[in-house]
CSV table of C-alpha atoms and ligand atoms in Angstrom, one decimal:
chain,number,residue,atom,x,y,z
A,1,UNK,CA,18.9,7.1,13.6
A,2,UNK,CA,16.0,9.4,15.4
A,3,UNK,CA,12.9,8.1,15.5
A,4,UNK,CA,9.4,10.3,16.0
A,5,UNK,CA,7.5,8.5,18.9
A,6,UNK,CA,4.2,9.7,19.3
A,7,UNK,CA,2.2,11.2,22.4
A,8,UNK,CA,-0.6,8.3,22.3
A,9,UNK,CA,-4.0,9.2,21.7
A,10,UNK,CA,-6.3,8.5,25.0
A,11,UNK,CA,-7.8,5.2,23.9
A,12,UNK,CA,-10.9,4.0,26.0
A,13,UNK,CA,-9.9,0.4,26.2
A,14,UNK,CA,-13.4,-0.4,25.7
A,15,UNK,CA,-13.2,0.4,21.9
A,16,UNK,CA,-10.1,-1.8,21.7
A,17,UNK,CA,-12.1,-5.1,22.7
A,18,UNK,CA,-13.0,-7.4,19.7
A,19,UNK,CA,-16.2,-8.5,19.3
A,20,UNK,CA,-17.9,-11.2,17.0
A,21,UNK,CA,-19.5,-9.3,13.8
A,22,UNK,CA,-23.0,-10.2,15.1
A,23,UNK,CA,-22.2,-7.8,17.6
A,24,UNK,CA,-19.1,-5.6,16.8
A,25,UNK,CA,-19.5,-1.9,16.8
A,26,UNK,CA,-17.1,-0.6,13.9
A,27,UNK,CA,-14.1,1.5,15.2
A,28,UNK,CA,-14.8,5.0,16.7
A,29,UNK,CA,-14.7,7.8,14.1
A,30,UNK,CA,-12.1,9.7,15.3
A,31,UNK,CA,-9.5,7.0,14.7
A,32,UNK,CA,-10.0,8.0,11.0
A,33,UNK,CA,-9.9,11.8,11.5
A,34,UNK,CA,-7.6,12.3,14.6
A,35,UNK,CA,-3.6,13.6,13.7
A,36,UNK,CA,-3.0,11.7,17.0
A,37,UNK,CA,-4.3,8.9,15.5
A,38,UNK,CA,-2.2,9.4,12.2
A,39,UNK,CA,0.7,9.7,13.8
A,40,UNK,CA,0.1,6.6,15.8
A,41,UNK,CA,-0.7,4.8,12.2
A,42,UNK,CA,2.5,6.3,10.7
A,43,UNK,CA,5.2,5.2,13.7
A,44,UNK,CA,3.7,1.9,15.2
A,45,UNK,CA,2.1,0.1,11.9
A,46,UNK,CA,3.3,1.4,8.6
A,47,UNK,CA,6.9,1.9,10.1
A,48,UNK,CA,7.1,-1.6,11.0
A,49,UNK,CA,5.4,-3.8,8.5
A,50,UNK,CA,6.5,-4.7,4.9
A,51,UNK,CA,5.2,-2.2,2.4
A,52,UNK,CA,4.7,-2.2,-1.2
A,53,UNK,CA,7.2,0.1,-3.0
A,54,UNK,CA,6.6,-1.0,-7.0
A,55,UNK,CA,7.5,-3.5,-9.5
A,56,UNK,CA,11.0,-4.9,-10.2
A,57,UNK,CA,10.2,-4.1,-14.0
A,58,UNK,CA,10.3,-0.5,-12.9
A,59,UNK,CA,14.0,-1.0,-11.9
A,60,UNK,CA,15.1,-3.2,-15.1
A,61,UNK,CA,18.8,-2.9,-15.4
A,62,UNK,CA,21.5,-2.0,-13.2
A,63,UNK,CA,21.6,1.7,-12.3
A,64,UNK,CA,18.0,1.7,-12.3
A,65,UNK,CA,16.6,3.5,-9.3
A,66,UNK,CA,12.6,4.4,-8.2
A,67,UNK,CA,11.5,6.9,-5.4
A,68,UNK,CA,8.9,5.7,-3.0
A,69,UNK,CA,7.5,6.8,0.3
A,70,UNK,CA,7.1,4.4,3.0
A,71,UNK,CA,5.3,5.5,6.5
A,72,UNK,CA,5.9,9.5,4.9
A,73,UNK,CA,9.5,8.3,4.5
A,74,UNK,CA,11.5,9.6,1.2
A,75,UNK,CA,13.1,6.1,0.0
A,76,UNK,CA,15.1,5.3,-3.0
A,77,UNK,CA,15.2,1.7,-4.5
A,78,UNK,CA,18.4,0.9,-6.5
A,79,UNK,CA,19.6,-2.0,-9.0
A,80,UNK,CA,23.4,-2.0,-8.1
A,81,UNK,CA,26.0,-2.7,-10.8
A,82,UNK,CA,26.1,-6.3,-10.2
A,83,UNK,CA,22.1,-6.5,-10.4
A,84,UNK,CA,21.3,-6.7,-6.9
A,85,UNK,CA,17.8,-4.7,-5.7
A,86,UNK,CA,18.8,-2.1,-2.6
A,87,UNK,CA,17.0,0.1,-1.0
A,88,UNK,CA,17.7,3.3,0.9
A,89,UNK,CA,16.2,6.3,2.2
A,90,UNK,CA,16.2,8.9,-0.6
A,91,UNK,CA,17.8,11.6,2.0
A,92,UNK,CA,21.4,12.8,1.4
A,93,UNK,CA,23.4,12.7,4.7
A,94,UNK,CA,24.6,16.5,3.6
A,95,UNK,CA,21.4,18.4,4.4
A,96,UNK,CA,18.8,16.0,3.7
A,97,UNK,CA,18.6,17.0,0.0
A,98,UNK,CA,16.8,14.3,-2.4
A,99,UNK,CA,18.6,12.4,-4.2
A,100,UNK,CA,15.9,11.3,-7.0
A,101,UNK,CA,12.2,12.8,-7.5
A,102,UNK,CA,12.0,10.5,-10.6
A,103,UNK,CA,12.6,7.1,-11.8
A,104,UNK,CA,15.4,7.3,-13.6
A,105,UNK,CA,19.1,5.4,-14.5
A,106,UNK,CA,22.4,6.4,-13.8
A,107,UNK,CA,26.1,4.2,-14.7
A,108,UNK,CA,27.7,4.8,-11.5
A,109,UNK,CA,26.7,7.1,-8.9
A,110,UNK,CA,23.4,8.5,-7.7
A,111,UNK,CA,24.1,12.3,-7.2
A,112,UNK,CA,21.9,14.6,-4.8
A,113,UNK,CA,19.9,17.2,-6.5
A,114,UNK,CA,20.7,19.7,-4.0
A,115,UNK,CA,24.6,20.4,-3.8
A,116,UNK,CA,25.9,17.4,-5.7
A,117,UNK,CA,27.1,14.8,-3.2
A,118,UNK,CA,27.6,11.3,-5.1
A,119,UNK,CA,26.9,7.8,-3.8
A,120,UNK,CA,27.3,4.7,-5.4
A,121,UNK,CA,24.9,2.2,-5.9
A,122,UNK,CA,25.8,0.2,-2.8
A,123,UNK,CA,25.1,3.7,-0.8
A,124,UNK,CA,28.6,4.4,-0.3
A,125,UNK,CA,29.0,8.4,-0.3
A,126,UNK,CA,32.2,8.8,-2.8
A,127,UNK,CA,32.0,12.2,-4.6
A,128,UNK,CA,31.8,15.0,-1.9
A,129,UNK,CA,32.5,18.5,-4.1
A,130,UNK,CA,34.1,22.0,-2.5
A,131,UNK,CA,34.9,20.5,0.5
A,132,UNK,CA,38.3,21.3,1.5
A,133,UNK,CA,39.2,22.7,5.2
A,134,UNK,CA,36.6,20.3,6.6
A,135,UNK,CA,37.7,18.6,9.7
A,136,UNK,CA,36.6,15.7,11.8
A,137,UNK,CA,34.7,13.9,9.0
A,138,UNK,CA,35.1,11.2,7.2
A,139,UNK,CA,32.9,9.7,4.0
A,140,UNK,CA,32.9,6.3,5.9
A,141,UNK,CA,30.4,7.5,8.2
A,142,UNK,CA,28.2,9.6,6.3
A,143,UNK,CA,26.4,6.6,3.6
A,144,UNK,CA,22.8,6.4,2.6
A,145,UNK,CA,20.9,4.5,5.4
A,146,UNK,CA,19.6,1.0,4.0
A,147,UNK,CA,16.1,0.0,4.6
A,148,UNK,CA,15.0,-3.5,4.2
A,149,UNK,CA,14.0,-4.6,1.1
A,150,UNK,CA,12.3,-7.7,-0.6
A,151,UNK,CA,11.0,-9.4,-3.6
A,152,UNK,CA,7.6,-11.5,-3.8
A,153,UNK,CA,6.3,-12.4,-7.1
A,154,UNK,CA,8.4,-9.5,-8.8
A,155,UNK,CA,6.6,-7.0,-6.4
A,156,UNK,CA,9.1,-5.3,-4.1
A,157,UNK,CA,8.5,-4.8,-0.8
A,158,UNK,CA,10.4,-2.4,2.0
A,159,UNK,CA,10.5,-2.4,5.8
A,160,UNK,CA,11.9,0.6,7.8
A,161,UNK,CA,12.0,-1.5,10.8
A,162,UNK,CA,16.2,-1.8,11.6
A,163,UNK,CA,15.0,-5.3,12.9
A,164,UNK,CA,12.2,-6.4,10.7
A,165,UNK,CA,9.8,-9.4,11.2
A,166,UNK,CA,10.2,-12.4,8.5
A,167,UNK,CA,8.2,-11.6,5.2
A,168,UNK,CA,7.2,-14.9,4.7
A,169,UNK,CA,3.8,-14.9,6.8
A,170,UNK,CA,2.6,-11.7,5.2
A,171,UNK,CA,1.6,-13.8,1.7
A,172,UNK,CA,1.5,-17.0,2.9
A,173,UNK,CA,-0.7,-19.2,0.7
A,174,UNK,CA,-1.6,-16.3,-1.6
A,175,UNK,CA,-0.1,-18.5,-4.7
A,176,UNK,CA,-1.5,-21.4,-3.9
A,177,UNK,CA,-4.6,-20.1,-3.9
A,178,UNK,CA,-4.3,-18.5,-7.2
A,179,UNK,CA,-2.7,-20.9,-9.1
A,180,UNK,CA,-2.3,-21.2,-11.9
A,181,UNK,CA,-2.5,-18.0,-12.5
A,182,UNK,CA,1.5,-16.5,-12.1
A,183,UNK,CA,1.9,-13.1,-10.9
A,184,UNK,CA,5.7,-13.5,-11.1
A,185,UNK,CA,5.3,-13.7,-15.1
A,186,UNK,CA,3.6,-10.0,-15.8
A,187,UNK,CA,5.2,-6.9,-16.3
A,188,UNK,CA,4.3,-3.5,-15.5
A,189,UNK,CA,2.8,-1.4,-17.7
A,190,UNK,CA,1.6,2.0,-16.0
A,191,UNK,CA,0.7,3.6,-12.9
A,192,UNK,CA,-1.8,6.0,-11.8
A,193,UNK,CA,-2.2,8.0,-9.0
A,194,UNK,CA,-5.9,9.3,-6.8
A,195,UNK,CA,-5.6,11.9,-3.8
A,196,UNK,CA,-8.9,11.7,-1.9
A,197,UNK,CA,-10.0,13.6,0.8
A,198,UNK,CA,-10.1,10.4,3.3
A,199,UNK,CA,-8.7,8.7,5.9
A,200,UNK,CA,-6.8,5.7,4.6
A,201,UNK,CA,-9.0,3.3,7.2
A,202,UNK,CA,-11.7,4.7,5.3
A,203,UNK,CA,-10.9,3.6,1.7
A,204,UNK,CA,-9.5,0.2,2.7
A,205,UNK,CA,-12.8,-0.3,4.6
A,206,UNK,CA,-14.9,0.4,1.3
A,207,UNK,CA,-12.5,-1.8,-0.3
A,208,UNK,CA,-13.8,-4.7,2.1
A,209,UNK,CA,-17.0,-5.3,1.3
A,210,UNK,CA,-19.0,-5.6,-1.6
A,211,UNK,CA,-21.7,-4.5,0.4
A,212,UNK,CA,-21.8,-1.4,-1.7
A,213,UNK,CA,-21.3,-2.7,-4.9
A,214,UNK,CA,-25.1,-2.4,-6.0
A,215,UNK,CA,-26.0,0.7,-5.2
A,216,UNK,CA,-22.3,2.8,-6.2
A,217,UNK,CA,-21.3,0.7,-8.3
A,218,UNK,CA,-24.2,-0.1,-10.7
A,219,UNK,CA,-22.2,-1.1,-14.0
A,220,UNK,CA,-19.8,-3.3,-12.4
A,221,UNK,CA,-22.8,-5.2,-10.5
A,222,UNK,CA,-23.9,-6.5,-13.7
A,223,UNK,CA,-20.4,-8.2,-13.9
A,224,UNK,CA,-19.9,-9.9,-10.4
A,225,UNK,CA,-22.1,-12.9,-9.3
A,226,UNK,CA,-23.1,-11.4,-5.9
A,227,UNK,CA,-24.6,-14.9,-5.0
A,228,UNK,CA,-21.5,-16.3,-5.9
A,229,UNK,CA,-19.1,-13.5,-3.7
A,230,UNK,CA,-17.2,-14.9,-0.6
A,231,UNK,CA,-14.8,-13.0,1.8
A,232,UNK,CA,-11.9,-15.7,3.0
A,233,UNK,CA,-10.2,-14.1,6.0
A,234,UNK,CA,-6.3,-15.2,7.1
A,235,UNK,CA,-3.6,-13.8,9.8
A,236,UNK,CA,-2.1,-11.0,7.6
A,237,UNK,CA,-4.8,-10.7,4.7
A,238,UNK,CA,-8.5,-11.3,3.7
A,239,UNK,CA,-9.7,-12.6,0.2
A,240,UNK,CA,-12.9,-11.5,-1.5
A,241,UNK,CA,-13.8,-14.2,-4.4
A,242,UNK,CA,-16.2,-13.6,-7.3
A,243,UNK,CA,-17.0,-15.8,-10.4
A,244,UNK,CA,-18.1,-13.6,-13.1
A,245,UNK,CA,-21.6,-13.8,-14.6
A,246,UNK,CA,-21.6,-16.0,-17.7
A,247,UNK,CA,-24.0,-14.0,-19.3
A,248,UNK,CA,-22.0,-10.3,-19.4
A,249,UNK,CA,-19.2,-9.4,-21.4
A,250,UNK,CA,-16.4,-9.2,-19.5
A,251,UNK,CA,-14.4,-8.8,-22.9
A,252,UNK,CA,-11.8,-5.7,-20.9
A,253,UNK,CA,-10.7,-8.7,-18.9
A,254,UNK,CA,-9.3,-10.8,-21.7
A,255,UNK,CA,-10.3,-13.8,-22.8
A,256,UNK,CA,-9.3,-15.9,-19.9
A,257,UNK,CA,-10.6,-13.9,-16.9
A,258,UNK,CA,-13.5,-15.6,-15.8
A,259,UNK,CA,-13.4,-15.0,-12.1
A,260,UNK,CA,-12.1,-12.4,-9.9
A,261,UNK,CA,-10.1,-12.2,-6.9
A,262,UNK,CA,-9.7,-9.0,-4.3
A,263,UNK,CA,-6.6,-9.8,-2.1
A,264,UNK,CA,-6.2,-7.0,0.6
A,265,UNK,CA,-2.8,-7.8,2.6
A,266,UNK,CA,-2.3,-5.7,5.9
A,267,UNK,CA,-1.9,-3.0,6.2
A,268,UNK,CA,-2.7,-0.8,2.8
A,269,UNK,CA,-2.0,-3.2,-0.2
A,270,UNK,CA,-4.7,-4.6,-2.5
A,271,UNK,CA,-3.7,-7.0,-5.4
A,272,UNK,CA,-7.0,-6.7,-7.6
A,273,UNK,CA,-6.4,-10.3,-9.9
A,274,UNK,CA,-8.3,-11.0,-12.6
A,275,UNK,CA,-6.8,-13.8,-15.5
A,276,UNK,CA,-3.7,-12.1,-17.0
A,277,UNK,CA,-3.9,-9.2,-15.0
A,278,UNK,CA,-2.7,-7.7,-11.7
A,279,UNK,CA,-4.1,-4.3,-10.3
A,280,UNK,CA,-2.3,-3.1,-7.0
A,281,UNK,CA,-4.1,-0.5,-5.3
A,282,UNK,CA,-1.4,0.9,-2.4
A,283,UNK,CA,-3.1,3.1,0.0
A,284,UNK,CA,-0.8,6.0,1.3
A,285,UNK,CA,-2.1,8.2,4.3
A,286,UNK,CA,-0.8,11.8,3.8
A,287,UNK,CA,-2.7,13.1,6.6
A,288,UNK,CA,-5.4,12.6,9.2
A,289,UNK,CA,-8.3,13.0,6.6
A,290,UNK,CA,-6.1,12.7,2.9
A,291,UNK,CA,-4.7,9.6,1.4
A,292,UNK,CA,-3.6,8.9,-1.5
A,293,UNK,CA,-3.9,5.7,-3.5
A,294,UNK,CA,-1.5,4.4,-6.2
A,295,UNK,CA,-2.8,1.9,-8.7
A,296,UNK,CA,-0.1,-0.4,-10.9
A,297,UNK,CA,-1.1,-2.5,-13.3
A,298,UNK,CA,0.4,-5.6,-14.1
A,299,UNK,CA,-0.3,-7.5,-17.9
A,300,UNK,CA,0.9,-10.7,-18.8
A,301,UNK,CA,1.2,-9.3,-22.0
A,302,UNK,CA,1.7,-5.8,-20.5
A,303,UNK,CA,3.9,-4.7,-23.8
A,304,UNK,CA,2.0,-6.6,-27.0
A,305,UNK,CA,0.6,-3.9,-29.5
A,306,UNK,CA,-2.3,-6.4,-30.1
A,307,UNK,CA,-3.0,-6.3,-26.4
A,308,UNK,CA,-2.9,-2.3,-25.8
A,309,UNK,CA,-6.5,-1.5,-26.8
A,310,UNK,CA,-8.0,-4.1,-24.4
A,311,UNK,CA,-5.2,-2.8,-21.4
A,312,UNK,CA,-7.0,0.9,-22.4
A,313,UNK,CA,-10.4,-0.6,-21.9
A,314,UNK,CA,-9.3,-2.5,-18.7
A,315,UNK,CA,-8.2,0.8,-17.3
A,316,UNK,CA,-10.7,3.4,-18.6
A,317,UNK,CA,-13.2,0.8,-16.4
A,318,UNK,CA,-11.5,0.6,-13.6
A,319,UNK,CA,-10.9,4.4,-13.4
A,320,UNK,CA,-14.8,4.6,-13.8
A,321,UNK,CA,-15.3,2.6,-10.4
A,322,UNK,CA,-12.7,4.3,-8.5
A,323,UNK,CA,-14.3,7.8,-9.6
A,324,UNK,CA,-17.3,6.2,-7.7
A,325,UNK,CA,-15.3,5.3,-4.6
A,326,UNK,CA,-13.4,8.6,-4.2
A,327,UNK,CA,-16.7,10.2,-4.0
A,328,UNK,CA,-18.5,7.9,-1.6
A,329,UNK,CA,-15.2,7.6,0.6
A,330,UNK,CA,-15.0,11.6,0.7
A,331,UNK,CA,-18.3,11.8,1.4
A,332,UNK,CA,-18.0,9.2,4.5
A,333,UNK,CA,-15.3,11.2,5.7
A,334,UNK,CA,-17.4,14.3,6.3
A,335,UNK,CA,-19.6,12.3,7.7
A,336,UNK,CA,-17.8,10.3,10.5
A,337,UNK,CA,-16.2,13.9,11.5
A,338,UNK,CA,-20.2,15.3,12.2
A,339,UNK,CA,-21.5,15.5,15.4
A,340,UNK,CA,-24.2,12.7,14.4
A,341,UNK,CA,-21.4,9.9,14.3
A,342,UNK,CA,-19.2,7.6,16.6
A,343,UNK,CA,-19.8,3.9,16.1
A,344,UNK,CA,-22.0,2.0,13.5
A,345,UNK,CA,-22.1,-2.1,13.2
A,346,UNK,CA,-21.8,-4.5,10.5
A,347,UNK,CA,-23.8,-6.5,8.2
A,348,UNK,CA,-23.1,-9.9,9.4
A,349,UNK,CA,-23.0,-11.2,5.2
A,350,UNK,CA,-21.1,-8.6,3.8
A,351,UNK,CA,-19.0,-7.2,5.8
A,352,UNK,CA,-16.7,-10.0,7.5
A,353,UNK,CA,-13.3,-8.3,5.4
A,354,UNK,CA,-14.1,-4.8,7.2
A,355,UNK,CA,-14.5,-6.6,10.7
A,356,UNK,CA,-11.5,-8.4,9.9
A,357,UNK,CA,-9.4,-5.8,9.2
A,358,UNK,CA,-10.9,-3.4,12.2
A,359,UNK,CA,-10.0,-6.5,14.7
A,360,UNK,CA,-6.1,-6.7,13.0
A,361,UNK,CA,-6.2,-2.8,13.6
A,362,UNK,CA,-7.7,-3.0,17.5
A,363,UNK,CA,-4.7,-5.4,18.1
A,364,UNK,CA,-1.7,-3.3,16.3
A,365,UNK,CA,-3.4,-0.6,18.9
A,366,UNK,CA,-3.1,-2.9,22.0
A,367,UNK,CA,0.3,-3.8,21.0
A,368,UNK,CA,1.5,-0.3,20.8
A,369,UNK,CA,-0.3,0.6,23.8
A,370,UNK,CA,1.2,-2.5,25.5
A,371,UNK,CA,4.3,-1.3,24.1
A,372,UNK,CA,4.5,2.0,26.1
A,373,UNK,CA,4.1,0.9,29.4
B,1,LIG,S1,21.9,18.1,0.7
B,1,LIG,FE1,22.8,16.6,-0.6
B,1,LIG,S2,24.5,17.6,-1.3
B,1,LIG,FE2,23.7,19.0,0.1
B,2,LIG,FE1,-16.2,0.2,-4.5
């Protein structure tokens, strides 16, 4: 299978040190608007970790199938006639036709939307039309190319690595922590999706610190106990905690939500957990300065009439904030691609998740760095 390997940006290995926050510089601005940086993003992280794709509910019976895009990857995940979750990449072996832009069902055999080649559910290419006279070939060799796949409290998780590292680590602790709220007992109920006109780095570092909260996100400060707000920081993810006020009605929440937690797991998942509900935020880079950002939301009740008018509220909020976001993140992207900006630092109380994360980025930059020579 070919893979891209990129020319490596010049990195000064001074901006690949790691400092303590008191006196970390943040990363250099071009690493969120160079291409050479993209690419690098693309082909030596998001290639190789474990990526969210979607829900199993989206994939509920077998002949179920989902599209996704992993590292700008076209990928297809499949429930096989015996029930079994596959995944593969959603690019026919004919001429690299699609073979899905939709979720969708089929009984047997997924067919390519461009000149009908058919493949059953195990990838197997069995239906190959018009093609008599054709020498040297045989349908053995020309099946869908798996990709890894895997299921952690009902979320679905790919891998394009051929050799990929266990998945274990990557949430490690997360239920624990929760419990007893259950993520493996909600179902999906919709999905929504923002383009922005940012670097990914950029919106997962907004999504890092509450530092902001106040002054963009006035409305939702008046929910949060900021006295109360802690950022937990492990190997593969960081935690920001926050009990609600007791004096605010957090009523969109349900009745049980009385405390919120902000999981972001490396490198562009956020699971947004609040009592009965689950918001995944998956951050997609499309480009040097666009991304785009795909929000799922998860009810424990996600299909109850009674509960549909408090989901709609939930929502409706939530788009609110994000609306905010978007604007500030575009915003900072202009800005770190002026002339007036290279570095900044950190405020040493609120911003310990966006240090975090910058470090676990300066090291998946060594290690690819390391890896070329
Ligand atoms: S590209 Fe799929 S059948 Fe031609
Ligand atoms: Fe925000």
């Amino acid at each position: 299978m070919s893979t891209t390997r990129p020319i490596l940006p010049e990195i000064d290995p001074a901006d690949l040190l790691e400092q303590p926050i008191e006196r970390a510089s943040t990363i250099p601005a071009e690493w969120s608007w160079d291409p050479a940086y993209h690419a690098l993003d693309r082909e030596h992280i998001f290639a190789r970790q474990w990526h969210y794709v979607g829900h199993v509910s989206q994939v509920p019976k077998p002949g179920s199938y989902l599209p996704a895009t992993v590292a700008e990857n076209p990928i297809l995940i499949v429930r096989d006639l015996e029930g079994e979750l596959r995944a593969f990449y959603n690019v026919c072996r004919h001429r690299a036709g699609p073979l899905a832009t939709e979720p969708g069902c089929v009984n047997r055999v997924v067919q390519c939307k461009y000149h009908g080649w058919a493949y059953t559910l195990d990838g197997a290419l069995r239906g190959v039309p018009h093609w008599d006279r054709v020498d040297l070939f045989d349908k053995k060799d020309f099946g869908l190319l798996p990709v890894a796949l895997t299921v952690w409290e009902g979320m679905m998780f790919a891998n394009l690595d051929e050799h990929p590292e266990p998945f274990d680590p990557v949430t490690a602790g997360i239920r624990e922590r929760i419990a007893p709220i259950d993520l493996g007992a909600l179902t999906f109920h919709s999905r929504l999706s923002y383009p922005i006109a940012c670097n990914w780095k950029v919106y997962v570092d907004n999504y890092l610190e509450g530092y902001h909260v106040p002054i963009v996100h006035p409305e939702l400060n008046k929910v949060l106990d900021y006295n109360e707000y802690v950022t937990e920081t492990y190997p593969r993810y960081s935690l920001q905690y926050s009990p609600f006020r007791q004096d605010v009605d957090t009523a969109m929440y349900g009745p049980t939500a009385s405390e919120a937690f902000y999981y972001f797991i490396f490198p562009n998942l956020m699971l947004n957990i609040i009592g009965g509900r689950l918001q995944t935020n998956l951050v997609l880079p499309v480009d040097a300065n666009h991304c785009v950002v795909v929000f799922d939301y998860l009810y424990v009740n996600a299909t109850a009439p009674e509960a549909q008018a408090q989901i709609a509220a939930d929502i409706a909020y939530s788009e609110d904030v994000q609306r905010e976001d978007i604007e500030v993140c575009e915003q900072v992207q202009v800005g770190l691609r002026s002339r007036a900006y290279r570095t900044g630092r950190f405020s040493v109380q609120r911003e310990e998740g966006v240090h975090h994360f910058q470090a676990w980025l300066k090291g998946m930059y060594r290690g690819a760095l390391a890896a070329a020579h």
